[in-house]
XYZ file of C-alpha atoms in Angstrom:
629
model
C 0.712 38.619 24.074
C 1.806 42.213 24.388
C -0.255 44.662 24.839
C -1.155 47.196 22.066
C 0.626 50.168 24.011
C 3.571 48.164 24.477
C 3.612 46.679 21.092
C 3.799 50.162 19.847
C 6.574 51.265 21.660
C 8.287 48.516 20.844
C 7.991 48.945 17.123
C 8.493 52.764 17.561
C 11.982 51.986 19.244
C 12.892 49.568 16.519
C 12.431 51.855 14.256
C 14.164 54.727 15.619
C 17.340 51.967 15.991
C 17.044 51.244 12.333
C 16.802 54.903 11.515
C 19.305 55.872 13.448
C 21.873 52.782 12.128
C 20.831 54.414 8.853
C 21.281 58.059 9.607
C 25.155 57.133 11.039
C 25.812 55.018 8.144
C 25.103 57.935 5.782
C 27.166 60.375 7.290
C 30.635 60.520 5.302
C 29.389 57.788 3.515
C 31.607 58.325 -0.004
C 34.571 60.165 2.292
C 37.074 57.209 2.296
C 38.591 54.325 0.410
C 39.628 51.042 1.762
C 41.859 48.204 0.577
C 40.494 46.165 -2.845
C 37.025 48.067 -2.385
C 38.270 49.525 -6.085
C 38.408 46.141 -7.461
C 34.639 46.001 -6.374
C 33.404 48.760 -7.914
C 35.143 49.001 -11.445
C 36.068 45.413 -12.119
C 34.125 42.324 -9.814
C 30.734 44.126 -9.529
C 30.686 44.992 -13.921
C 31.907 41.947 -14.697
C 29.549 39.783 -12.673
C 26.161 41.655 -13.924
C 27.887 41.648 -17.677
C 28.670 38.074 -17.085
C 24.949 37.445 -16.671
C 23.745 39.226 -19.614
C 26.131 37.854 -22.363
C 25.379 33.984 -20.686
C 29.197 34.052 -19.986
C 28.565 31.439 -17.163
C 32.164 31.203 -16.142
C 32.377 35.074 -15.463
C 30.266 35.029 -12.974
C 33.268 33.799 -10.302
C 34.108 36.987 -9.719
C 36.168 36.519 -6.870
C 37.538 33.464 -4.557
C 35.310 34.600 -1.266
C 33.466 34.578 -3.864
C 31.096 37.880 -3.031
C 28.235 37.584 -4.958
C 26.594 38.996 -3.115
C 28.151 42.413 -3.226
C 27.551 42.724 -6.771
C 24.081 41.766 -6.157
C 23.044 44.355 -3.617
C 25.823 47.352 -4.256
C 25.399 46.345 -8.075
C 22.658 48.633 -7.535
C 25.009 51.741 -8.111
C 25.434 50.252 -11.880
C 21.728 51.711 -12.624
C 23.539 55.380 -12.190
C 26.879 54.969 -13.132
C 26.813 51.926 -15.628
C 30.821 51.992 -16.481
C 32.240 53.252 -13.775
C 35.680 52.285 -14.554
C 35.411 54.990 -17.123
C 35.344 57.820 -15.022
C 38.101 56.252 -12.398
C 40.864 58.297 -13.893
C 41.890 61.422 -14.941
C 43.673 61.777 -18.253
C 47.345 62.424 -18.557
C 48.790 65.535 -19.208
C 51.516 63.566 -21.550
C 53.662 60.315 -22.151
C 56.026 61.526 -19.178
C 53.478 62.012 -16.858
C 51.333 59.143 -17.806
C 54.617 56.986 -16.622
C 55.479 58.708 -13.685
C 52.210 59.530 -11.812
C 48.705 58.463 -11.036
C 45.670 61.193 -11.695
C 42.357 59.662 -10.011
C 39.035 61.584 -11.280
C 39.252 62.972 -7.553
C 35.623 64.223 -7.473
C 34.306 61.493 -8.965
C 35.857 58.990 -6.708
C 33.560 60.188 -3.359
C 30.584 60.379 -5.423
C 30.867 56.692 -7.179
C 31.731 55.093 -3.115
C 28.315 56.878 -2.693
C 26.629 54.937 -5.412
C 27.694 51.288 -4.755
C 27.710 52.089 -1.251
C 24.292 53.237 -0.393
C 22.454 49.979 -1.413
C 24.745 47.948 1.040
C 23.603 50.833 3.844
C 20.141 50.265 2.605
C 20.118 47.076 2.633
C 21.920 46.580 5.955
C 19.827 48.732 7.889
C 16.365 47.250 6.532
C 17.811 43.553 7.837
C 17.580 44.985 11.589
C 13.825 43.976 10.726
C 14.538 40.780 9.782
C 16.665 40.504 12.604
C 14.242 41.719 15.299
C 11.876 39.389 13.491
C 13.331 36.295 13.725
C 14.673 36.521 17.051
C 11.415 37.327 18.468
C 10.433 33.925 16.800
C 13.717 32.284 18.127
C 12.741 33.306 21.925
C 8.812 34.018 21.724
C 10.124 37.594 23.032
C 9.601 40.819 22.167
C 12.350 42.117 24.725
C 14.734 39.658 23.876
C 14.383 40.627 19.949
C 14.348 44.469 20.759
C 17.146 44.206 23.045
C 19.381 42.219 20.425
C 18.300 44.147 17.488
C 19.528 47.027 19.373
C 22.833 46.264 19.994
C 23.067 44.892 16.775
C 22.412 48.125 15.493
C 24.319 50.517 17.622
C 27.531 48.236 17.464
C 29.906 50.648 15.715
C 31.973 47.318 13.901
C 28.414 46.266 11.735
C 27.698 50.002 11.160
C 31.231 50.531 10.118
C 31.456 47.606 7.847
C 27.694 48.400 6.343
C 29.773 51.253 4.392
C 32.343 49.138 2.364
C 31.659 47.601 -0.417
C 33.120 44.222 0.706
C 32.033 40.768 1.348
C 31.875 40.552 4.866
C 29.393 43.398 4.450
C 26.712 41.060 3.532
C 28.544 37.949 5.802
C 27.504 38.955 8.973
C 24.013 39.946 7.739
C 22.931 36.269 6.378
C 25.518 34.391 8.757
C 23.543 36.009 11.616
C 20.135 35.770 9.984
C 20.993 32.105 9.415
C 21.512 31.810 12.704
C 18.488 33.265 14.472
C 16.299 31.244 11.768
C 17.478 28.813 13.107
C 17.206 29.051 16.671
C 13.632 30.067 15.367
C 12.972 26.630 13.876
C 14.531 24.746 17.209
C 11.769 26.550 19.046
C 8.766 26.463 16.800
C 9.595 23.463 15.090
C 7.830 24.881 11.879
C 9.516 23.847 8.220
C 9.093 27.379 7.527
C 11.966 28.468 8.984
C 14.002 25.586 8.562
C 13.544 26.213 4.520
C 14.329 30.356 5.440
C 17.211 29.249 7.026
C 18.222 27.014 4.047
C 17.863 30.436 1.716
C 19.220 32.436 3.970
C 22.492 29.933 4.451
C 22.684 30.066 0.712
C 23.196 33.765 0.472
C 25.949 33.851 3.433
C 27.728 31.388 1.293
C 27.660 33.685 -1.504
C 29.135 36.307 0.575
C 31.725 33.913 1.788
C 32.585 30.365 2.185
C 33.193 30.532 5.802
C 29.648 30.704 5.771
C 29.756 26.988 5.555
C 31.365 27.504 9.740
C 27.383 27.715 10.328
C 26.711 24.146 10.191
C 28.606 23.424 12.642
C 26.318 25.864 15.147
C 23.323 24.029 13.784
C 25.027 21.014 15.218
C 25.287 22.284 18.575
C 22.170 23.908 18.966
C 20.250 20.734 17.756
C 22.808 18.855 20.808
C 21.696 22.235 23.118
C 17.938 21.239 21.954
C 18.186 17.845 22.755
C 20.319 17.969 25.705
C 18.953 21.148 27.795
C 15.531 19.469 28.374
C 14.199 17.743 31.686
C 15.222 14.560 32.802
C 12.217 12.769 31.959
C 11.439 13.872 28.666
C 15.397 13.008 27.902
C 14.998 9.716 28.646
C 12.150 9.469 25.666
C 15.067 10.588 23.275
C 15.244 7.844 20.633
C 17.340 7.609 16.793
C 14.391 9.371 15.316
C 14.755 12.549 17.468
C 18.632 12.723 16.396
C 17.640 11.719 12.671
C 15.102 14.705 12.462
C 17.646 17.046 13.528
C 20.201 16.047 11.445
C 18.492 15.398 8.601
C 16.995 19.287 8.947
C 20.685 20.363 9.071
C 21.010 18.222 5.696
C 17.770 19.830 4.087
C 19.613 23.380 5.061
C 23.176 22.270 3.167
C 21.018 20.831 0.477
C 18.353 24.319 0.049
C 21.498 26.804 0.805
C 23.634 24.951 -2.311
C 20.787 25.080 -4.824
C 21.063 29.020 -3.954
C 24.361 29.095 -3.962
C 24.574 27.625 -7.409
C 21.355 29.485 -8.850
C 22.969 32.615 -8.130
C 26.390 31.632 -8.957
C 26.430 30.046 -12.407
C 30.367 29.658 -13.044
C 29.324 26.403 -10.401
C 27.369 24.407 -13.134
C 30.349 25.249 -15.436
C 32.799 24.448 -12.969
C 31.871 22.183 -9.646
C 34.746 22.602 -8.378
C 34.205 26.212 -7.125
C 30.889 24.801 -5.018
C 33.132 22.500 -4.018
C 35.963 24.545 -3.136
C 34.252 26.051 -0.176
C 33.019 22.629 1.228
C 36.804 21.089 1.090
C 37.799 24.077 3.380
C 36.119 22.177 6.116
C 35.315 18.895 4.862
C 38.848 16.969 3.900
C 38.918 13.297 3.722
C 40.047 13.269 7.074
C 37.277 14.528 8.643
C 34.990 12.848 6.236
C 36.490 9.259 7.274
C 36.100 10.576 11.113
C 32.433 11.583 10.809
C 31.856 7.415 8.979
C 33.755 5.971 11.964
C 31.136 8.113 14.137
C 28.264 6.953 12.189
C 28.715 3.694 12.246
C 30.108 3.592 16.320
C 26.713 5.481 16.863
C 24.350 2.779 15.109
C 26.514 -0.252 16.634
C 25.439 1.831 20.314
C 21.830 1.932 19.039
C 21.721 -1.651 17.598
C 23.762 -2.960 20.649
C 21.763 -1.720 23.483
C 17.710 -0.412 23.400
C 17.396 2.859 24.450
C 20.745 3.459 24.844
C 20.379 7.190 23.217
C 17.708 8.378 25.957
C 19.746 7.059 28.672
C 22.967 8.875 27.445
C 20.195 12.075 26.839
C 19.211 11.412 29.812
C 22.471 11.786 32.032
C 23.940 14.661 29.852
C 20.789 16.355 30.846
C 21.245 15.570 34.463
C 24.554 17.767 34.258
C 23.024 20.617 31.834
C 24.207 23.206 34.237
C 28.015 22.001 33.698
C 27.396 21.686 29.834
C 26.498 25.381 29.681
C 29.392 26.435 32.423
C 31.815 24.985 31.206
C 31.977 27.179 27.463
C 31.267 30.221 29.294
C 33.841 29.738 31.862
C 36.185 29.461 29.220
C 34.701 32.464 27.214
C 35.349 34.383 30.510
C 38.654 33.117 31.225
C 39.709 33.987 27.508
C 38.225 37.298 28.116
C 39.856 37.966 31.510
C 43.162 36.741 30.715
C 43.214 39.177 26.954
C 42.391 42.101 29.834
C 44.959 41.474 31.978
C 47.534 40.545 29.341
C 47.016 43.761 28.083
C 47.083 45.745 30.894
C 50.406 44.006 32.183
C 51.834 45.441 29.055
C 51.308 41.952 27.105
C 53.607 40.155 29.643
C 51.715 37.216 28.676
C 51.150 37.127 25.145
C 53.000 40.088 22.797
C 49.682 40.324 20.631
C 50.336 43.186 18.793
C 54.046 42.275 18.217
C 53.019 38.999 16.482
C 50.064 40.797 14.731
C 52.990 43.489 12.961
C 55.350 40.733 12.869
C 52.572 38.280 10.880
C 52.313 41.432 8.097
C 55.906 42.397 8.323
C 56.949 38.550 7.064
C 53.925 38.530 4.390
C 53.700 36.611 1.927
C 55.302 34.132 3.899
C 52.001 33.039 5.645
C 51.406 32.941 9.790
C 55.510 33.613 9.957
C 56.150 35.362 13.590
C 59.798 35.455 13.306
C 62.111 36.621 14.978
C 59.994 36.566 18.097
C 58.446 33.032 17.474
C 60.200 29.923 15.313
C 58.142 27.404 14.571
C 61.362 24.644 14.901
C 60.644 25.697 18.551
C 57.377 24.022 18.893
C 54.033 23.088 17.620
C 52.547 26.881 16.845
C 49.228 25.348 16.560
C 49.052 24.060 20.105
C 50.348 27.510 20.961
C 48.088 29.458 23.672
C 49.897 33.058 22.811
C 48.701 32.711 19.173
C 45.370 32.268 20.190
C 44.838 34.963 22.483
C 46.483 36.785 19.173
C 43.843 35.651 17.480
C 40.852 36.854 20.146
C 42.395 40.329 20.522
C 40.504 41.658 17.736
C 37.324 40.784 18.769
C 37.439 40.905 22.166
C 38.705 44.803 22.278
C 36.124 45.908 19.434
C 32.988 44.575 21.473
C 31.340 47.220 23.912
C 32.778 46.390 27.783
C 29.112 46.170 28.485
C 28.800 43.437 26.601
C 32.407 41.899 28.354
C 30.285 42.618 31.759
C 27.525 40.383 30.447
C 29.527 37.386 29.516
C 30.720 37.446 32.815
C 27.230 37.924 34.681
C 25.636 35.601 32.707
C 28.740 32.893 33.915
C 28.358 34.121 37.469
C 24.142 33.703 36.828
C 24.310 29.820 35.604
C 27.193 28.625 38.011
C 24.263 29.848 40.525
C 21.477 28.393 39.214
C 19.871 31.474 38.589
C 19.359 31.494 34.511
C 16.497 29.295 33.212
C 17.229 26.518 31.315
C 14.977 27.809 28.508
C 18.207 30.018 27.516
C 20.770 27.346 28.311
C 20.506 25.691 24.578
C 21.459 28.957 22.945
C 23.936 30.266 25.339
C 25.519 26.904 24.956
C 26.102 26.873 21.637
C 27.043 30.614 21.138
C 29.888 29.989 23.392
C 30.964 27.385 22.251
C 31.224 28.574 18.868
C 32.851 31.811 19.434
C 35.563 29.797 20.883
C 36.111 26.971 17.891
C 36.060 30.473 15.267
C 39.223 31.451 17.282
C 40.234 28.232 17.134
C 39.484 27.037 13.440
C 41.175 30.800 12.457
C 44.508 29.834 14.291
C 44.115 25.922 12.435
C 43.424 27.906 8.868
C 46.618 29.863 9.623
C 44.845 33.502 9.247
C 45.429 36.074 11.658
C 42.316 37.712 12.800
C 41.061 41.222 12.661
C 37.773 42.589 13.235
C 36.401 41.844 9.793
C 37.112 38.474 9.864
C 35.575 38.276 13.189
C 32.595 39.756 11.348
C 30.140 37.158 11.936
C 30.974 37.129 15.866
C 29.241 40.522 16.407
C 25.664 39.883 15.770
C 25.788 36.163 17.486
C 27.238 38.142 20.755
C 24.293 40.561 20.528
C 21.740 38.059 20.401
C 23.823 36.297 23.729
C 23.370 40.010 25.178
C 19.813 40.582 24.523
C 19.236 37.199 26.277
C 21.574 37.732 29.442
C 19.942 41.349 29.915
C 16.493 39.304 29.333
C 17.705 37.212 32.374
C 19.265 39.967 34.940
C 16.168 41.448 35.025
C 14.137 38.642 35.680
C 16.328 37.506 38.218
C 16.465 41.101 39.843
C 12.532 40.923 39.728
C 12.348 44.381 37.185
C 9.367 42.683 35.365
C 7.315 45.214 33.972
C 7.066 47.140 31.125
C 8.525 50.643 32.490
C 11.492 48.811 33.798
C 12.102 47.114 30.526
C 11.934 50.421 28.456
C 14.371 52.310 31.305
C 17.042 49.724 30.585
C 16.040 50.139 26.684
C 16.451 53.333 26.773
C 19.732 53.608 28.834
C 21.518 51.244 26.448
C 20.315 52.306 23.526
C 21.530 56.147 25.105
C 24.769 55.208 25.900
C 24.955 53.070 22.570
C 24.273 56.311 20.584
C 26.763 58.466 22.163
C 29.820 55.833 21.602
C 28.653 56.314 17.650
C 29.359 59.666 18.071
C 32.243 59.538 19.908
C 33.566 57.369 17.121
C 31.904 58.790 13.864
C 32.929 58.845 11.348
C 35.546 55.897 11.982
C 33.162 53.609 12.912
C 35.060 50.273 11.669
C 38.269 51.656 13.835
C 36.248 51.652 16.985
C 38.037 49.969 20.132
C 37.133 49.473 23.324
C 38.152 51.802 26.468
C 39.397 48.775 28.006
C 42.462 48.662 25.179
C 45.491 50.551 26.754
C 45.656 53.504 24.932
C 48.785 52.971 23.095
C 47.528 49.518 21.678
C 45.289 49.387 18.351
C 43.609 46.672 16.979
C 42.868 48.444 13.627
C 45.011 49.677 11.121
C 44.758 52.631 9.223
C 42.663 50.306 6.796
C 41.436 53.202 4.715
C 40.228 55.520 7.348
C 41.979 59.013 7.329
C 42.733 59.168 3.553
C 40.272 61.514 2.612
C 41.149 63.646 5.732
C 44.695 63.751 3.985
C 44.332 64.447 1.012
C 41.763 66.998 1.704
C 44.864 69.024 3.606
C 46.766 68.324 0.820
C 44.035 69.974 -1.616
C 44.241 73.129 0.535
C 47.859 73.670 0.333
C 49.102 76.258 -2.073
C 49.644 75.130 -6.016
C 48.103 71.439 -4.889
C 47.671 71.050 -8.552
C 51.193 70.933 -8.891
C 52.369 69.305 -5.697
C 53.739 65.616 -5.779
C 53.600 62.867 -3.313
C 53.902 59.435 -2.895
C 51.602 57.215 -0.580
C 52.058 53.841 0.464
C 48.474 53.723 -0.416
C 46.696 55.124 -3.135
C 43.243 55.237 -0.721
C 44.934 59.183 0.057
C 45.463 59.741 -4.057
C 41.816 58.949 -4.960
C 41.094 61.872 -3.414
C 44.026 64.223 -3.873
C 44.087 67.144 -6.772
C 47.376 66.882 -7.128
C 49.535 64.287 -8.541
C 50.768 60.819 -7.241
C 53.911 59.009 -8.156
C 53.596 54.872 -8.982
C 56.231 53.957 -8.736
C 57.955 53.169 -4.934
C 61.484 53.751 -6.534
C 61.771 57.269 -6.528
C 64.524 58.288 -9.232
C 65.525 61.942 -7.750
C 67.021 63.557 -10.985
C 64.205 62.806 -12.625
C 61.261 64.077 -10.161
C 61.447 65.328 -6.797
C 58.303 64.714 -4.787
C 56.933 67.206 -2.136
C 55.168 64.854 0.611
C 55.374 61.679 1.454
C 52.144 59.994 3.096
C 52.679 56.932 5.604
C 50.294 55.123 7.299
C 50.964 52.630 10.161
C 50.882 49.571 7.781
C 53.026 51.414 4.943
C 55.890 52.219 8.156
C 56.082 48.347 9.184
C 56.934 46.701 5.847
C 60.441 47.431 4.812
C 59.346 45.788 1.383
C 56.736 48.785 1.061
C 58.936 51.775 1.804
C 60.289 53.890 -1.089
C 62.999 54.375 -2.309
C 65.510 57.241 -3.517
C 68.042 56.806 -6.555
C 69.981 58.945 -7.622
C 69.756 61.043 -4.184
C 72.139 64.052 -4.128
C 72.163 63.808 -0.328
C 72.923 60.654 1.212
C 72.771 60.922 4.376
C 68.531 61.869 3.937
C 67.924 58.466 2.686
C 64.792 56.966 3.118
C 65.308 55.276 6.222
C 65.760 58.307 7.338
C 62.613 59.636 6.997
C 60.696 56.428 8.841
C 62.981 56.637 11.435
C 62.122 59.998 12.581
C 58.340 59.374 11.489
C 57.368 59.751 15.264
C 57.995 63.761 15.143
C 59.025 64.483 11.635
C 56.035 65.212 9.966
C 54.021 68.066 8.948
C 50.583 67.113 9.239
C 48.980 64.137 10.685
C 45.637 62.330 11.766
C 45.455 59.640 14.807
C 42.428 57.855 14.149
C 39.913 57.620 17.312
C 42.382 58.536 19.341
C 45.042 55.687 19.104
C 48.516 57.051 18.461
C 49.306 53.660 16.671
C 46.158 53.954 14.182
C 47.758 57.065 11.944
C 48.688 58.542 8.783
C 51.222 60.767 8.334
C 52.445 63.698 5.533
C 55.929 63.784 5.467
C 57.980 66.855 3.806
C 60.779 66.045 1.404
């Protein structure tokens, strides 16, 4: 039981985390755009609050992640700006210009990313509550929940993503609240939190159907539970213990679907969209697999008595190898991504077969020329799937790294208790099958689809910190709040460092010329804002490979790629990393009185011919460029 001083320090530094998440996540909050976020705020998020009020069932699939909740938290914005499709443009000038160029309602378009977005900030940074709450129930410690919650809340990725109006926005919220209810029913073994974790489940699918990944943690932490217990009490493990467990992990898929349906109508019109998200990850493969299982398991049981605590029994004799092994992997998966990179990717070409993979779109997970798949099995590939850890590994703070491998280093000893082997276990574990169930699904990863990683990593951190000092005998109180108060320190200052590109944050152990972001949005208000300033930017042309820059540009914005010269002649071009790799994407000059300036020209000498450009945090391949005509 804490003390009352200590309890109020504790509560004072969560909420100084929560208010400082909060006070970064407002800063610049309307100043960008990303990718689809439009079809959030003028089409998805409308149509799913008007689907409810006309009964139009069906409507209410607004999307195939399928995001509900986005337009039930940033739906919010509607109460201010009710059609905001209506002020998204600017009207036309006449016929000519209507069909030549784009005029966004540039002042409105910060101030409506300020409406929709705000909730989601609100929302995000008042879950760092439930968070620290949960976790403190998960461990039965307040250190281990404050430590967590703060690096959960100074990790620039969940900041950055708490300011889009996007799916994984909410994903990592309920995936990782799903998660430490969990872990909080393993260790109090109340229904309360087995039925929270059932709600919570529900709204993670709602964000998105990889939510429905989770199970498979509740799997492995229910093994962990088992498992990672003395040798004695092992042996007592009987059919009923493993039927408890697995029928709570039923009583979760059962409570999260009701949700998931309540709250997502178009299901009862159409099962097939409920549906649609289990058959991602339940074929008739793996359905037939998981009978054969059953039915091997209760042939063990019926064959020989006891046979389940004796098999208990022994696993838990080599607990310490159980938990090793995962986070020797981890580490090696770790270590060999650092030195791959710092060997100039002599062992995998990551970021090659990351450009490559967009460069062949739509053709999906296509890495030609440098990789053919008549040359091999590209599943069983090890290059891909350090391609597809890259992301994550480089936008997670080195401390962090550090941890993983201390914490390896800590059980390989002996020196961890086996109190935090069940969780470290499973963690592990799972972080490696993600990478590996991305690179089966065919999807290359970035750091938003690594979303749900970042908050299950924190809670590992808070745990292995938990553990180092314990093990370096820095018990008390004042020791805990000098390590508090160094991370959270240092945490703060990367924000800085970073704001306001929060979501392009990568790690200082990235070579410098390597990204792991593209320009997905960030910069484009920075652009068009030197645009604005230029003289006559009323007047003044461009074209953009993305209209993120003409959202927020005075001026006006061709829409077409083919660029028909004796009709209009533009004055900048704007290119972005992404618009510069796709040939597909480039534009294009008819009619051009000067040949020999084509337009591969201009991409060609996009290194040093431009005007005016922004490198975002610092990585020369994270950019966007203005070009002069």
């Amino acid at each position: 039981m804490l003390k009352k001083q200590e309890r109020i320090v504790t509560l004072l530094i969560l909420f100084i985390s929560v208010i400082s998440f909060f006070s970064f996540g407002f800063y610049h909050l309307g100043k960008f755009e990303t990718t689809d976020e439009h079809l959030w705020k003028y089409d998805r998020i409308p149509q799913y609050w008007k689907a409810l009020k006309e009964k139009n069932w069906e409507e209410t699939y607004i999307n195939d992640k399928p995001g509900v909740t986005v337009a039930l938290i940033s739906g919010a914005g509607l109460l201010v700006e009710p059609d905001p499709k209506a002020n998204q443009y600017l009207p036309a000038k006449n016929a000519t210009e209507g069909k030549l160029f784009e005029h966004y309602n540039y002042q409105q378009s910060e101030i409506t990313n300020f409406r929709f977005r705000l909730p989601i900030l609100i929302f995000s940074s008042l879950s760092l509550l439930a968070f620290f709450y949960l976790i403190l129930k998960a461990f039965d410690s307040h250190r281990v929940a404050l430590l967590s919650t703060i690096l959960i809340a100074t990790n620039p990725i969940l900041l950055g993503i708490s300011q889009i109006i996007n799916p994984d926005s909410f994903f990592w919220i309920f995936g990782g609240l799903s998660v430490a209810a969990y872990l909080a029913y393993l260790n109090t073994q109340k229904r309360k939190f087995l039925i929270l974790c059932g709600l919570i489940t529900g709204f993670a699918l709602l964000s998105k159907y990889t939510a429905f990944m989770l199970f498979f943690f509740f799997i492995l932490s229910a093994l962990g539970k088992i498992i990672f217990q003395k040798e004695d009490l092992a042996l007592k493990t009987n059919w009923q213990t493993l039927a408890r467990y697995f029928l709570g992990i039923g009583f979760i898929f059962v409570i999260s679907n009701i949700i998931f349906s309540i709250f997502l109508p178009a299901t009862f019109v159409k099962p097939e969209y409920l549906f649609k998200g289990i058959s991602q990850f339940l074929n008739l493969k793996i359905i037939l697999v998981g009978i054969g299982l059953f039915l091997g398991f209760f042939a063990l049981i019926t064959w020989k008595k006891n046979i389940i605590g004796q098999i208990t029994q022994q696993l838990s004799k080599q607990k310490k190898y159980l938990v090793l092994l995962p986070l020797a992997l981890l580490s090696v998966l770790i270590l060999i991504s650092l030195l791959n990179v710092w060997t100039g990717q002599i062992i995998s070409p990551v970021n090659e077969l990351r450009d490559l993979a967009y460069i062949n779109e739509p053709k999906e997970f296509n890495f030609k020329p440098l990789m053919d798949k008549k040359n091999g099995s590209i599943l069983n590939n090890p290059q891909l799937y350090l391609m597809e850890a890259y992301p994550f590994i480089f936008s997670i703070s080195p401390f962090l790294i550090v941890l993983i491998f201390f914490s390896t280093i800590l059980v390989l000893k002996g020196k961890i208790s086996q109190k935090s082997y069940t969780v470290l276990f499973s963690l592990s574990i799972f972080i490696l099958f993600y990478f590996f169930s991305t690179l089966l699904a065919k999807i290359v990863t970035n750091a938003r689809y690594s979303i749900i990683l970042y908050p299950l990593i924190a809670i590992m951190g808070g745990i292995i910190i938990r553990e180092s000092l314990n093990l370096f005998k820095l018990k008390t109180f004042k020791h805990f709040i000098i390590t508090v108060a160094v991370i959270f320190i240092l945490s703060i200052i990367s924000l800085w460092q970073n704001k306001p590109f929060y979501f392009s944050y990568t790690s200082f152990l990235l070579p410098q010329e390597y990204t792991i972001h593209d320009s997905w949005g960030h910069g484009a208000y920075e652009t068009a804002q030197y645009l604005n300033f230029l003289p006559q930017a009323n007047d003044l042309v461009i074209w953009s490979n993305s209209d993120t820059v003409c959202r927020f540009f005075k001026g006006n914005c061709l829409k077409n790629r083919k660029i028909d010269l004796s009709v209009i002649q533009p004055d900048y071009f704007v290119i972005s990393k992404r618009g510069a790799l796709k040939d597909k994407n480039h534009f294009v000059l008819e009619n051009n009185p000067n040949p020999q300036k084509d337009a591969q020209s201009y991409f060609e000498n996009l290194e040093t011919n431009y005007v005016w450009q922004i490198i975002i945090n610092n990585r020369s391949d994270n950019y966007i460029k203005v070009i002069k005509f």
